[in-house]
PDB file of C-alpha atoms (C1' of nucleotides) in Angstrom:
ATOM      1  CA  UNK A 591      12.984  31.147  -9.018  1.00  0.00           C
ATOM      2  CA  UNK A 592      11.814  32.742 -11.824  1.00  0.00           C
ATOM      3  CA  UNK A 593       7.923  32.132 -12.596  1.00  0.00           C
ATOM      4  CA  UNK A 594       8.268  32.448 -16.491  1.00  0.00           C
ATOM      5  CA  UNK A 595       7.425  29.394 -18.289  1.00  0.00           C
ATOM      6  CA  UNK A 596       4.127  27.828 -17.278  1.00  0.00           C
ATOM      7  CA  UNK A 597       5.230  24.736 -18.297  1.00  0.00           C
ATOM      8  CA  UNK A 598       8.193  23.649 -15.682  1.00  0.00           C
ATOM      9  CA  UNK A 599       9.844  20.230 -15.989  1.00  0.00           C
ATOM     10  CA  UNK A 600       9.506  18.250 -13.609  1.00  0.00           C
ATOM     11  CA  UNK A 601      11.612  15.354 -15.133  1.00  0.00           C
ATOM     12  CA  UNK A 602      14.662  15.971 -12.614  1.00  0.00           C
ATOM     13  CA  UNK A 603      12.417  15.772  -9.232  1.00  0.00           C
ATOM     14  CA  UNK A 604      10.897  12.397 -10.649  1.00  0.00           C
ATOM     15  CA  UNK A 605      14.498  11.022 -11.217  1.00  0.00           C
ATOM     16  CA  UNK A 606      15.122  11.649  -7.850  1.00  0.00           C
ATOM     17  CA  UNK A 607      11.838  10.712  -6.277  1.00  0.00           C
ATOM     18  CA  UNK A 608      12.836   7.200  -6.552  1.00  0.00           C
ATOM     19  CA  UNK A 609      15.351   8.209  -4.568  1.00  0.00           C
ATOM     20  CA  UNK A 610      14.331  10.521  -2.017  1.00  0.00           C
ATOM     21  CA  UNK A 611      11.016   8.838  -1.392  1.00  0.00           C
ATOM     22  CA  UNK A 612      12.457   5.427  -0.712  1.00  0.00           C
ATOM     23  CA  UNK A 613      11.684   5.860   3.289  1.00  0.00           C
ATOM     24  CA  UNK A 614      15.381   5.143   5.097  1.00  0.00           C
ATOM     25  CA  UNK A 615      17.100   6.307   1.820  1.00  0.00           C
ATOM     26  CA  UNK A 616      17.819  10.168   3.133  1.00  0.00           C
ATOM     27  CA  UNK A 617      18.871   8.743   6.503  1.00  0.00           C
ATOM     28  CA  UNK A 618      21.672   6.602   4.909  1.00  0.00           C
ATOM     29  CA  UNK A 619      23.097   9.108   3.388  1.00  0.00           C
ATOM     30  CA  UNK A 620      22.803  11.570   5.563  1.00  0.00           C
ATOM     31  CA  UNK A 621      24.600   8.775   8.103  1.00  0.00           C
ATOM     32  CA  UNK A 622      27.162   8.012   6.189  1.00  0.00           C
ATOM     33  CA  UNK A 623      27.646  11.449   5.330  1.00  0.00           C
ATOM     34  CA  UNK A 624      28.761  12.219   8.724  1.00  0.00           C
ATOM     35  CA  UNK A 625      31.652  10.064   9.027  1.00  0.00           C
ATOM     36  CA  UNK A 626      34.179   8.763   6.279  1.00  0.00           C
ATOM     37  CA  UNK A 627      32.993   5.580   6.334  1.00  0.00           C
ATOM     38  CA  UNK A 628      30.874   3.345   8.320  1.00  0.00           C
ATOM     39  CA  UNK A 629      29.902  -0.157   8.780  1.00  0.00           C
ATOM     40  CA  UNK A 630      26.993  -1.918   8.156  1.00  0.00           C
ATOM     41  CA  UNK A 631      26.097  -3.016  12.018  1.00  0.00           C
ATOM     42  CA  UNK A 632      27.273   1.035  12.677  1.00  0.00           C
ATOM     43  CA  UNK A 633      24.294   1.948   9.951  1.00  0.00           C
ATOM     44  CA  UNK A 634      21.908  -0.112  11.778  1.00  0.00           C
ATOM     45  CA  UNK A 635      22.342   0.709  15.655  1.00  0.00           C
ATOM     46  CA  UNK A 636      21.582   4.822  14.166  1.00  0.00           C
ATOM     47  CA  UNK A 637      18.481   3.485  12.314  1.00  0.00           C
ATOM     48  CA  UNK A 638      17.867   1.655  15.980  1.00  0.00           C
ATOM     49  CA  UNK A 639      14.762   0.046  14.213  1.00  0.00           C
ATOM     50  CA  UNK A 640      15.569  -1.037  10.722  1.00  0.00           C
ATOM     51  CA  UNK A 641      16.014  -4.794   9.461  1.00  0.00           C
ATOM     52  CA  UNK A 642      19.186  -5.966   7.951  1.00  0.00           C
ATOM     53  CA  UNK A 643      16.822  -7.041   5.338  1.00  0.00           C
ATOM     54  CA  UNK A 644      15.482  -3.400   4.994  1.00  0.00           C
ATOM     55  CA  UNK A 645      19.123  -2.030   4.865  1.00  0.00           C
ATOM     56  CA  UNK A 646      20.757  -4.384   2.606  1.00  0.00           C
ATOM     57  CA  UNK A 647      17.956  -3.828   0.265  1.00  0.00           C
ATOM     58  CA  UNK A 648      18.521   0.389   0.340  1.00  0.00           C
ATOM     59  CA  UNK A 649      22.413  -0.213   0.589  1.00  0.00           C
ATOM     60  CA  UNK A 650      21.947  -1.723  -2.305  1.00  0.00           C
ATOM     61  CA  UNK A 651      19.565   0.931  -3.858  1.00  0.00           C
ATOM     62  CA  UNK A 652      22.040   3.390  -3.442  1.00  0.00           C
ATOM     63  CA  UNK A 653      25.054   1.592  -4.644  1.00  0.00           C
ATOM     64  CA  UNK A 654      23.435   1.132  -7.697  1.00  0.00           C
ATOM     65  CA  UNK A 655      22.589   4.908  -8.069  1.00  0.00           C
ATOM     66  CA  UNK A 656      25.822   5.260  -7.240  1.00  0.00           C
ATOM     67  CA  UNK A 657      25.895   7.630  -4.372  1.00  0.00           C
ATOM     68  CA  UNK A 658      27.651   5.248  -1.996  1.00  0.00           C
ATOM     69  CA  UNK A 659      30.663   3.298  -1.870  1.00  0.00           C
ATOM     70  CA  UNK A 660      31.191  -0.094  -0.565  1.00  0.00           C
ATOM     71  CA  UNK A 661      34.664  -1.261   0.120  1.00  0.00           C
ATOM     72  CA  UNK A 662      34.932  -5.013   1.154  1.00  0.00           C
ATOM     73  CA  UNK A 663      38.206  -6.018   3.528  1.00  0.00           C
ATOM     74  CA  UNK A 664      38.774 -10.145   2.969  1.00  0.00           C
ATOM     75  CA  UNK A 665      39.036 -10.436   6.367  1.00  0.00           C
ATOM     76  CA  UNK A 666      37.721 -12.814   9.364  1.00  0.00           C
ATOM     77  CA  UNK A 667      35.750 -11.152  10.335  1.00  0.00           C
ATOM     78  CA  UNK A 668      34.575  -9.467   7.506  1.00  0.00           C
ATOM     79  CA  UNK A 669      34.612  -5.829   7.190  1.00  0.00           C
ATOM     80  CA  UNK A 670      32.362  -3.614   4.946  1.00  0.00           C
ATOM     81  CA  UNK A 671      32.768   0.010   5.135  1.00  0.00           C
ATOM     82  CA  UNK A 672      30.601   2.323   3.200  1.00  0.00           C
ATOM     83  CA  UNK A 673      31.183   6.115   2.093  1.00  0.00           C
ATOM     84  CA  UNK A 674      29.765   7.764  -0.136  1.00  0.00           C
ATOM     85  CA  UNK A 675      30.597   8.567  -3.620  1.00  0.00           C
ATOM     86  CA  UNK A 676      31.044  12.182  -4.912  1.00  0.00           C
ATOM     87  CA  UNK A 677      27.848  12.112  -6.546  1.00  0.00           C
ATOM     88  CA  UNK A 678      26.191  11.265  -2.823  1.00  0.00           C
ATOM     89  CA  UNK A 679      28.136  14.119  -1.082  1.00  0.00           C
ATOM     90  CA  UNK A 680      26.597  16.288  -3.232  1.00  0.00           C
ATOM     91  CA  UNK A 681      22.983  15.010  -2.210  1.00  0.00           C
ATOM     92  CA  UNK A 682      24.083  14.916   0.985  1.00  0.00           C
ATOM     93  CA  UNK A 683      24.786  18.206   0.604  1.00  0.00           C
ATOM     94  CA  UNK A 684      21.518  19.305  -1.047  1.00  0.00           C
ATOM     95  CA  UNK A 685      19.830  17.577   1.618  1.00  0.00           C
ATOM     96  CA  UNK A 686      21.676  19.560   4.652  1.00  0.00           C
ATOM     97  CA  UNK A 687      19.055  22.852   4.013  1.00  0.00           C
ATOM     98  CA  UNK A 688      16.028  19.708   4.195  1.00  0.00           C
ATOM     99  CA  UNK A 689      17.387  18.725   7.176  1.00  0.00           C
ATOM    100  CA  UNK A 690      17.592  22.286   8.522  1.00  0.00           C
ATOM    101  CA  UNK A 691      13.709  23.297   7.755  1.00  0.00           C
ATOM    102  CA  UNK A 692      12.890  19.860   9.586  1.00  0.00           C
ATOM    103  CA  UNK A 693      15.034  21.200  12.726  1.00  0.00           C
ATOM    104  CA  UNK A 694      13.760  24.447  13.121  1.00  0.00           C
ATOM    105  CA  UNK A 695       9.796  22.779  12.071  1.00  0.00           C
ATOM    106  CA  UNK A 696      10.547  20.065  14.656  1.00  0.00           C
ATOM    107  CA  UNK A 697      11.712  22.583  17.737  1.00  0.00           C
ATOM    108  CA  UNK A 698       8.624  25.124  16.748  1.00  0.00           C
ATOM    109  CA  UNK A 699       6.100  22.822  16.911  1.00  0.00           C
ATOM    110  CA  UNK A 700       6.957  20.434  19.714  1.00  0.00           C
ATOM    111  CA  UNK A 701      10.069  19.102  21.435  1.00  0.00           C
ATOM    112  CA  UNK A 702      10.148  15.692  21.766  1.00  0.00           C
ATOM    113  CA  UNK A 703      13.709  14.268  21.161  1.00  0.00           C
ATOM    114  CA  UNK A 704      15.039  15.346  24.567  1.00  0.00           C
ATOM    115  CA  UNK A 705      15.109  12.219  26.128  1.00  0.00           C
ATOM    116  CA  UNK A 706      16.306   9.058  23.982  1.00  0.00           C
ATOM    117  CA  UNK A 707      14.926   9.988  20.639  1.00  0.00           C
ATOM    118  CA  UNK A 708      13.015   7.388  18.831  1.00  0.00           C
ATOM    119  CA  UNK A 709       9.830   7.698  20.860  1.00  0.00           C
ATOM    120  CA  UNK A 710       7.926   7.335  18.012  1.00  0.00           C
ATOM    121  CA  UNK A 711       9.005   4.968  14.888  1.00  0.00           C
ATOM    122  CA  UNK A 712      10.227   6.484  11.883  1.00  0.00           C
ATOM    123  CA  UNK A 713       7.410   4.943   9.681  1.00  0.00           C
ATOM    124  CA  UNK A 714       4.792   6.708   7.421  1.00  0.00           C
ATOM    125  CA  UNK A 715       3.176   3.539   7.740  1.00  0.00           C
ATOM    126  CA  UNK A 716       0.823   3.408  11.175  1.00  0.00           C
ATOM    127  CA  UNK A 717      -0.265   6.926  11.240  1.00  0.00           C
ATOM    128  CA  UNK A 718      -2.743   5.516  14.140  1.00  0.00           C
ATOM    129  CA  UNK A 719      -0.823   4.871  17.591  1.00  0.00           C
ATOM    130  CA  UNK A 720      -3.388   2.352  18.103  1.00  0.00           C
TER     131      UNK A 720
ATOM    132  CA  UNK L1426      28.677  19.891   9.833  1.00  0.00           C
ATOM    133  CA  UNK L1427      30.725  19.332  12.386  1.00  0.00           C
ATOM    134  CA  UNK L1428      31.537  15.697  13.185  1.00  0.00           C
ATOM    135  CA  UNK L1429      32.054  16.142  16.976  1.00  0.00           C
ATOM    136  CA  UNK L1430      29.043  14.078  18.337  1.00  0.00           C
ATOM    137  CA  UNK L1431      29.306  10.458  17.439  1.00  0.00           C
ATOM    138  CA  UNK L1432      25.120  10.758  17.710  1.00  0.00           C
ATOM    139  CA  UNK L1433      23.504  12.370  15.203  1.00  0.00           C
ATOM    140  CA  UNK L1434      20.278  13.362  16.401  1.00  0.00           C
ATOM    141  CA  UNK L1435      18.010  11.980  13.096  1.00  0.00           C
ATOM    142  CA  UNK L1436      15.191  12.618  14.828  1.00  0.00           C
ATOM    143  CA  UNK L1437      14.190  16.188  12.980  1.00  0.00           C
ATOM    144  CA  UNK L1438      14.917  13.523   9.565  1.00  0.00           C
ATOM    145  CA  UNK L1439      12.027  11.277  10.613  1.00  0.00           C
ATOM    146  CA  UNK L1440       9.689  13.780  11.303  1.00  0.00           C
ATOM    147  CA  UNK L1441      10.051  14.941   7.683  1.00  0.00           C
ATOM    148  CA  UNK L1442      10.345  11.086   6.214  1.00  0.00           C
ATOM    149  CA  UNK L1443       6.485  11.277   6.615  1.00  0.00           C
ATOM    150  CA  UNK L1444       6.598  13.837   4.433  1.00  0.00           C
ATOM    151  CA  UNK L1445       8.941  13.768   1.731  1.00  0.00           C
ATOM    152  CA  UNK L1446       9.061  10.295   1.806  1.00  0.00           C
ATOM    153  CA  UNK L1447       5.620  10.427   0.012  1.00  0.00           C
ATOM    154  CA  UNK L1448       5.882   9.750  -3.529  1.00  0.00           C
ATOM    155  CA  UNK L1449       4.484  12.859  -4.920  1.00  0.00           C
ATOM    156  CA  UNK L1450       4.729  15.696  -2.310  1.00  0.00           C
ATOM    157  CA  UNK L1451       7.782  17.185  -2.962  1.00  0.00           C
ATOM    158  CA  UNK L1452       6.651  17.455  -6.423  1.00  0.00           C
ATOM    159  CA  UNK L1453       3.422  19.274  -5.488  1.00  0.00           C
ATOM    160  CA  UNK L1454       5.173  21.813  -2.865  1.00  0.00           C
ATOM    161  CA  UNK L1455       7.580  22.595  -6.019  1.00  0.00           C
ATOM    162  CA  UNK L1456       4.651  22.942  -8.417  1.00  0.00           C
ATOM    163  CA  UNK L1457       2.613  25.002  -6.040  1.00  0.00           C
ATOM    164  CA  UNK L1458       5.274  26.609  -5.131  1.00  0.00           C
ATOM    165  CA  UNK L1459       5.855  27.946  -8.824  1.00  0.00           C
ATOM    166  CA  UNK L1460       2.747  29.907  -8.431  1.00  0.00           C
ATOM    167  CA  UNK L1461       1.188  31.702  -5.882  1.00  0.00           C
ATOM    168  CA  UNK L1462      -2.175  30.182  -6.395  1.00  0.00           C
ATOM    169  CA  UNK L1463      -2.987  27.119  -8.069  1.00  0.00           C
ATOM    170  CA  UNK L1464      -5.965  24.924  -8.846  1.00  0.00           C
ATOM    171  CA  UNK L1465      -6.214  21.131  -8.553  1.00  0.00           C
ATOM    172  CA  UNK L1466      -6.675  20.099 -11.994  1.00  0.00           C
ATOM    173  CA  UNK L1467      -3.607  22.054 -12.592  1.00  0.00           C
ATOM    174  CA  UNK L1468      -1.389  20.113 -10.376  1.00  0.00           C
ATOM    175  CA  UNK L1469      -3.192  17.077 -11.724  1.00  0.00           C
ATOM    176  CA  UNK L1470      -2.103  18.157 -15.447  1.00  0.00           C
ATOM    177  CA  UNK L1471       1.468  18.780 -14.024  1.00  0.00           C
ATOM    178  CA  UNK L1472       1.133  15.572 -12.119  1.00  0.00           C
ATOM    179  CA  UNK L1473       0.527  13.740 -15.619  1.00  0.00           C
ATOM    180  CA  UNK L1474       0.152  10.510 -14.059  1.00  0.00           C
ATOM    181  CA  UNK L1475      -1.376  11.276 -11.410  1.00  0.00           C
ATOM    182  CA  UNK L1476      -5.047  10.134  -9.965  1.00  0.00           C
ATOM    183  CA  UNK L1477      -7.058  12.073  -8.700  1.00  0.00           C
ATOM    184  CA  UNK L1478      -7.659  10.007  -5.456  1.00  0.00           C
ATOM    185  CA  UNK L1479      -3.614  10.194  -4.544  1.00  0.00           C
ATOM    186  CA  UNK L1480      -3.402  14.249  -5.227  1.00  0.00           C
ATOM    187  CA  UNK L1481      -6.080  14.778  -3.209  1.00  0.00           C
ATOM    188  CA  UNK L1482      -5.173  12.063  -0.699  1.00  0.00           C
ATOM    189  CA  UNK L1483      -0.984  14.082  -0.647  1.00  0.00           C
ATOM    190  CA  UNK L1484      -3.001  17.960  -0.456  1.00  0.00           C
ATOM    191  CA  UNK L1485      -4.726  16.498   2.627  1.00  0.00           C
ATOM    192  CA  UNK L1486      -1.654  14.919   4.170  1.00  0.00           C
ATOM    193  CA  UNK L1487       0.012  18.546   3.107  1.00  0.00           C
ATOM    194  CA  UNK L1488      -2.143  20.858   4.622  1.00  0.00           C
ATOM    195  CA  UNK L1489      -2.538  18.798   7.852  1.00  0.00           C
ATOM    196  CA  UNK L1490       1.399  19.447   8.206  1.00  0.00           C
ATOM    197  CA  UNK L1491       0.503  22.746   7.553  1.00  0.00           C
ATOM    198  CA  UNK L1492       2.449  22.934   4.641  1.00  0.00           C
ATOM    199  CA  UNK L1493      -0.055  24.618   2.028  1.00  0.00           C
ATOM    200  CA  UNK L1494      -3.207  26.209   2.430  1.00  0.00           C
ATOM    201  CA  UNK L1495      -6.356  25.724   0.949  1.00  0.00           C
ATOM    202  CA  UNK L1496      -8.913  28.205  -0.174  1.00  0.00           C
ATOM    203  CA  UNK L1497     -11.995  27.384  -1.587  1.00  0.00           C
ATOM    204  CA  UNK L1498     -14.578  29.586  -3.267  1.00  0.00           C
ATOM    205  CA  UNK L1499     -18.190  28.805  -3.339  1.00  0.00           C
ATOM    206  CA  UNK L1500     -19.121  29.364  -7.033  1.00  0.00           C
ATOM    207  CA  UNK L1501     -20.469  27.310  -9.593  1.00  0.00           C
ATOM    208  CA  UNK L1502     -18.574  25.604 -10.982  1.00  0.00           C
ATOM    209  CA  UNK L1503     -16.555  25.089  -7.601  1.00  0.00           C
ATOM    210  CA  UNK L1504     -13.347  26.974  -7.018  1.00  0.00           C
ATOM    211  CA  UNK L1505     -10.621  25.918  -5.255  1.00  0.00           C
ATOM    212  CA  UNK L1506      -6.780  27.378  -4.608  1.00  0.00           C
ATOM    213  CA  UNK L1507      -3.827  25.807  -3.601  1.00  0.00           C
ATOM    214  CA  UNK L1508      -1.121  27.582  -1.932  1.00  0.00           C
ATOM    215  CA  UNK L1509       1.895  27.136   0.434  1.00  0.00           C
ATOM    216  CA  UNK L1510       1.962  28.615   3.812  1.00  0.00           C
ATOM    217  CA  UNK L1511       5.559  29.964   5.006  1.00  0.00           C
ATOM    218  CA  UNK L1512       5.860  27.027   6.472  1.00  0.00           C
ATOM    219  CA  UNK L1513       5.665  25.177   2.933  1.00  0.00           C
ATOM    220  CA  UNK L1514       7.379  28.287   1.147  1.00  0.00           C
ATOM    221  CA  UNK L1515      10.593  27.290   3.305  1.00  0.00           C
ATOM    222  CA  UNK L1516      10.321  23.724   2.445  1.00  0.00           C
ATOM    223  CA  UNK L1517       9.717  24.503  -0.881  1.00  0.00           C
ATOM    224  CA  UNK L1518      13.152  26.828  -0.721  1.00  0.00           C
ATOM    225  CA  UNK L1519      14.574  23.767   1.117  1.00  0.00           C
ATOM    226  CA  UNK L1520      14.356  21.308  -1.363  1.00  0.00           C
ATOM    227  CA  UNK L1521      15.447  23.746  -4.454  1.00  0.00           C
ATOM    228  CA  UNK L1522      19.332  22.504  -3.961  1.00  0.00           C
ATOM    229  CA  UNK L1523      18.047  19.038  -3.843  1.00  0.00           C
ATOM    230  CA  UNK L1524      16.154  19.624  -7.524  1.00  0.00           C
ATOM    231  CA  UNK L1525      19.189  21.571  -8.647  1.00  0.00           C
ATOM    232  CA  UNK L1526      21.196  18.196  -7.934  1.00  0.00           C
ATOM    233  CA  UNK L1527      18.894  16.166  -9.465  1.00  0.00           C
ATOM    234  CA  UNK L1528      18.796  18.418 -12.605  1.00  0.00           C
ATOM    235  CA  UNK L1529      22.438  17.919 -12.738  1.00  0.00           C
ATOM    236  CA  UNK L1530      22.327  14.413 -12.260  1.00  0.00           C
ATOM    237  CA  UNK L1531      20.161  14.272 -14.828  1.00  0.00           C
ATOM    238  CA  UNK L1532      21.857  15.985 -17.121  1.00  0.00           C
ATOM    239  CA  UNK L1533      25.246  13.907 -16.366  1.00  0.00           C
ATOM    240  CA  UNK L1534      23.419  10.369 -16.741  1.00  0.00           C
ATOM    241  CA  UNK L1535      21.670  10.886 -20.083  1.00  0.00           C
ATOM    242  CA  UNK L1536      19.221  13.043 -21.670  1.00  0.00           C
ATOM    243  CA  UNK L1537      15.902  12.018 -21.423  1.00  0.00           C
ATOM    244  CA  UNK L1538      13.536  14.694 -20.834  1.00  0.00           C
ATOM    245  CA  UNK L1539      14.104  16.677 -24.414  1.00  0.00           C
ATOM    246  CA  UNK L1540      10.837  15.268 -25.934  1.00  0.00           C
ATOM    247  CA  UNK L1541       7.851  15.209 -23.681  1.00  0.00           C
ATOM    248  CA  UNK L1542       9.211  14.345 -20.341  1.00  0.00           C
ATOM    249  CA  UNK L1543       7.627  11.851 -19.031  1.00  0.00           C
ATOM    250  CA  UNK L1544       9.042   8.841 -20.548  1.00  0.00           C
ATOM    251  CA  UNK L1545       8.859   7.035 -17.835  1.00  0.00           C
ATOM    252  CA  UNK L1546       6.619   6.669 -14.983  1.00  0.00           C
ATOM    253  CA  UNK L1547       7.341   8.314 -11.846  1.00  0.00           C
ATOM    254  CA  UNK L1548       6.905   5.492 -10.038  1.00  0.00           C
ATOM    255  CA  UNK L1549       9.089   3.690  -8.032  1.00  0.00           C
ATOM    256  CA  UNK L1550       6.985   0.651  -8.122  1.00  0.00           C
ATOM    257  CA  UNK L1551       7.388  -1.049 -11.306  1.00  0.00           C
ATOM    258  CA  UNK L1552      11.057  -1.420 -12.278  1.00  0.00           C
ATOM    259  CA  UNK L1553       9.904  -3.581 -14.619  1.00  0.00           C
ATOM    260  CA  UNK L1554       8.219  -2.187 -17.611  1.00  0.00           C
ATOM    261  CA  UNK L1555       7.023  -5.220 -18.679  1.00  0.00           C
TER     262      UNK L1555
ATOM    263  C1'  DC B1257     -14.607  21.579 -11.208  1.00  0.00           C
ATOM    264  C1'  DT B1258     -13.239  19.305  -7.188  1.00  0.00           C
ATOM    265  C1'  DG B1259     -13.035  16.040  -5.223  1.00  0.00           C
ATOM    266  C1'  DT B1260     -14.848  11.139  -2.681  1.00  0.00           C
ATOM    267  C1'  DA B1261     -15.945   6.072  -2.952  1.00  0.00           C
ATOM    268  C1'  DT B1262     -14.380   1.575  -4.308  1.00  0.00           C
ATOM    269  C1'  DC B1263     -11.582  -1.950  -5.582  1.00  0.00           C
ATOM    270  C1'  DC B1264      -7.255  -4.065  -6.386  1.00  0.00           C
ATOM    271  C1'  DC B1265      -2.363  -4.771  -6.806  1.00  0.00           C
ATOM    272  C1'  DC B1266       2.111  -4.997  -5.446  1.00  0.00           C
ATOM    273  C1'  DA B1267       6.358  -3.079  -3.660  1.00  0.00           C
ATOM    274  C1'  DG B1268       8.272  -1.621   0.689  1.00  0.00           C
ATOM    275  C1'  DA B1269       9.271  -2.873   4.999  1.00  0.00           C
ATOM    276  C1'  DG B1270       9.341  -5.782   9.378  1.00  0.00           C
ATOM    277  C1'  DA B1271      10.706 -10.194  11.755  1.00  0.00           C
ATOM    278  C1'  DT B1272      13.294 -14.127  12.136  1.00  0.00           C
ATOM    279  C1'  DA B1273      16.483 -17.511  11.026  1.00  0.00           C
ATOM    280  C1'  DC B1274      20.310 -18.783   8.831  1.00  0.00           C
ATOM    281  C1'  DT B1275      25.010 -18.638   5.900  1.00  0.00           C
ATOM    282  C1'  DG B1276      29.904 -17.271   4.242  1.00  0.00           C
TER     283       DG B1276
ATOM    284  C1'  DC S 999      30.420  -9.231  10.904  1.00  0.00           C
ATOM    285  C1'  DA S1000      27.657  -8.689   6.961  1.00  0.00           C
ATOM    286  C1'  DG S1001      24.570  -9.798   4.971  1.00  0.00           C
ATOM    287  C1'  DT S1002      20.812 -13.291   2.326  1.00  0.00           C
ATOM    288  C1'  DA S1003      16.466 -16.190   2.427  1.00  0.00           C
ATOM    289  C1'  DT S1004      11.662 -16.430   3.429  1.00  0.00           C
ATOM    290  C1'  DC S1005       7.366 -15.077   4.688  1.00  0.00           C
ATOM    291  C1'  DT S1006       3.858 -11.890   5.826  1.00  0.00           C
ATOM    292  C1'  DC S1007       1.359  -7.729   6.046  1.00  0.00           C
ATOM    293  C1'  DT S1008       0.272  -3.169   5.378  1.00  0.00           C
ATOM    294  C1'  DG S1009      -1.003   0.715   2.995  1.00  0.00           C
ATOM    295  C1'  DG S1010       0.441   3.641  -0.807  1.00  0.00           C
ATOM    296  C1'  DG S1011      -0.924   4.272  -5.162  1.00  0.00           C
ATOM    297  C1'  DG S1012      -3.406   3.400  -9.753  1.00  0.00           C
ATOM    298  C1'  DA S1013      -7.977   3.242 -12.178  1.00  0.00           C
ATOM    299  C1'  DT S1014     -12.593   4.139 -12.639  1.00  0.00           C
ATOM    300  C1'  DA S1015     -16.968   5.736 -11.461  1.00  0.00           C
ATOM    301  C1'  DC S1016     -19.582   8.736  -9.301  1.00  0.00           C
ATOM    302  C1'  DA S1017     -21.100  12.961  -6.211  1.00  0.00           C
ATOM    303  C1'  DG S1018     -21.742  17.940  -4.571  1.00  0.00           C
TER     304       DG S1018
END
DNA sequence: CTGTATCCCCAGAGATACTG
DNA sequence: CAGTATCTCTGGGGATACAG
């Protein structure tokens, strides 16, 4: 990273800030990035907290960014599988060294996560247990 | 990545959701991260939109994660330095695929960003201009 | 210069119930 | 199963003014 210009543009991050800063957004991908596809209800067990509301809404988010894939089956019972798109692989991709940092962070300053996970919500929001 | 596990721990995720998640701290980790040592009304500038009250409400949320450091001289007119710890430097190092992809992204989608950046706000609030 | 103190707004997110 | 429809609430974030 070269420190040259003083002036560095910053137009790229903010593209992707409304991205990256939507709070479940990372997870989805990263999610669906693990397997082929995946199913909506699938999506929601590994948030274990979210909404349908919540996840329809970023599902939605991200389709329209187009970074995921959704493939409807006209069955009964429907079917919905998600992937994502090769534009998503690629942030799920750029996200994998993120995701890294927070491993290594999260096992040198404390190890929670070796019971069930989740002890503590995922939300920003609440920063006071009580 | 190997698929193996069909649970994917996400816990290390959430822990940085509270971070990145935050509308403008990845953008101030890059931008301090740019320079060794920077000042607040420098980030502010870089910020462009910016208020004070939300940088210095993001610096405080940063250096409680220990992310950057804070250094403050006692001069008149008051002094202060912003820089990252290792800690943040990795982070910072982290997130440089994820603002190569975006650049890329960027670049693919349409080029805004060749006048004075900044066209539009960063915000993900307001989808609606108008 | 480097912030805090206020005030306000609204979008994100949760919960629940319900539909195709 | 895969979502929408509502409703509510919280707190992030903007703006401005002021303080040390």
């Amino acid at each position: 990273m070269e420190p040259h210009s003083d002036h560095l543009c910053l137009c790229p991050l903010e593209g992707i800030i409304n991205i990256i800063a939507r709070k479940w957004a990372v997870l989805v991908i990263s999610i669906i990035g693990h397997r082929e596809k995946i199913r909506f209800n699938e999506i929601m067990e590994r948030l274990d907290g979210i909404s349908p509301r919540t996840l329809s809404d970023i599902l939605k988010d991200l389709r329209q960014a187009n970074l995921i894939h959704r493939e409807s089956f006209s069955e009964i019972p429907p079917r919905v599988e998600y992937s994502l798109t090769e534009d998503g692989k690629k942030l799920c991709e750029a996200v994998q060294p993120l995701i890294r940092w927070a491993l290594e962070r999260d096992a040198t300053h404390s190890e929670r996560c070796r019971g069930n996970c989740h002890d503590e919500p995922v939300s920003r929001k609440r920063k006071l247990p009580e």
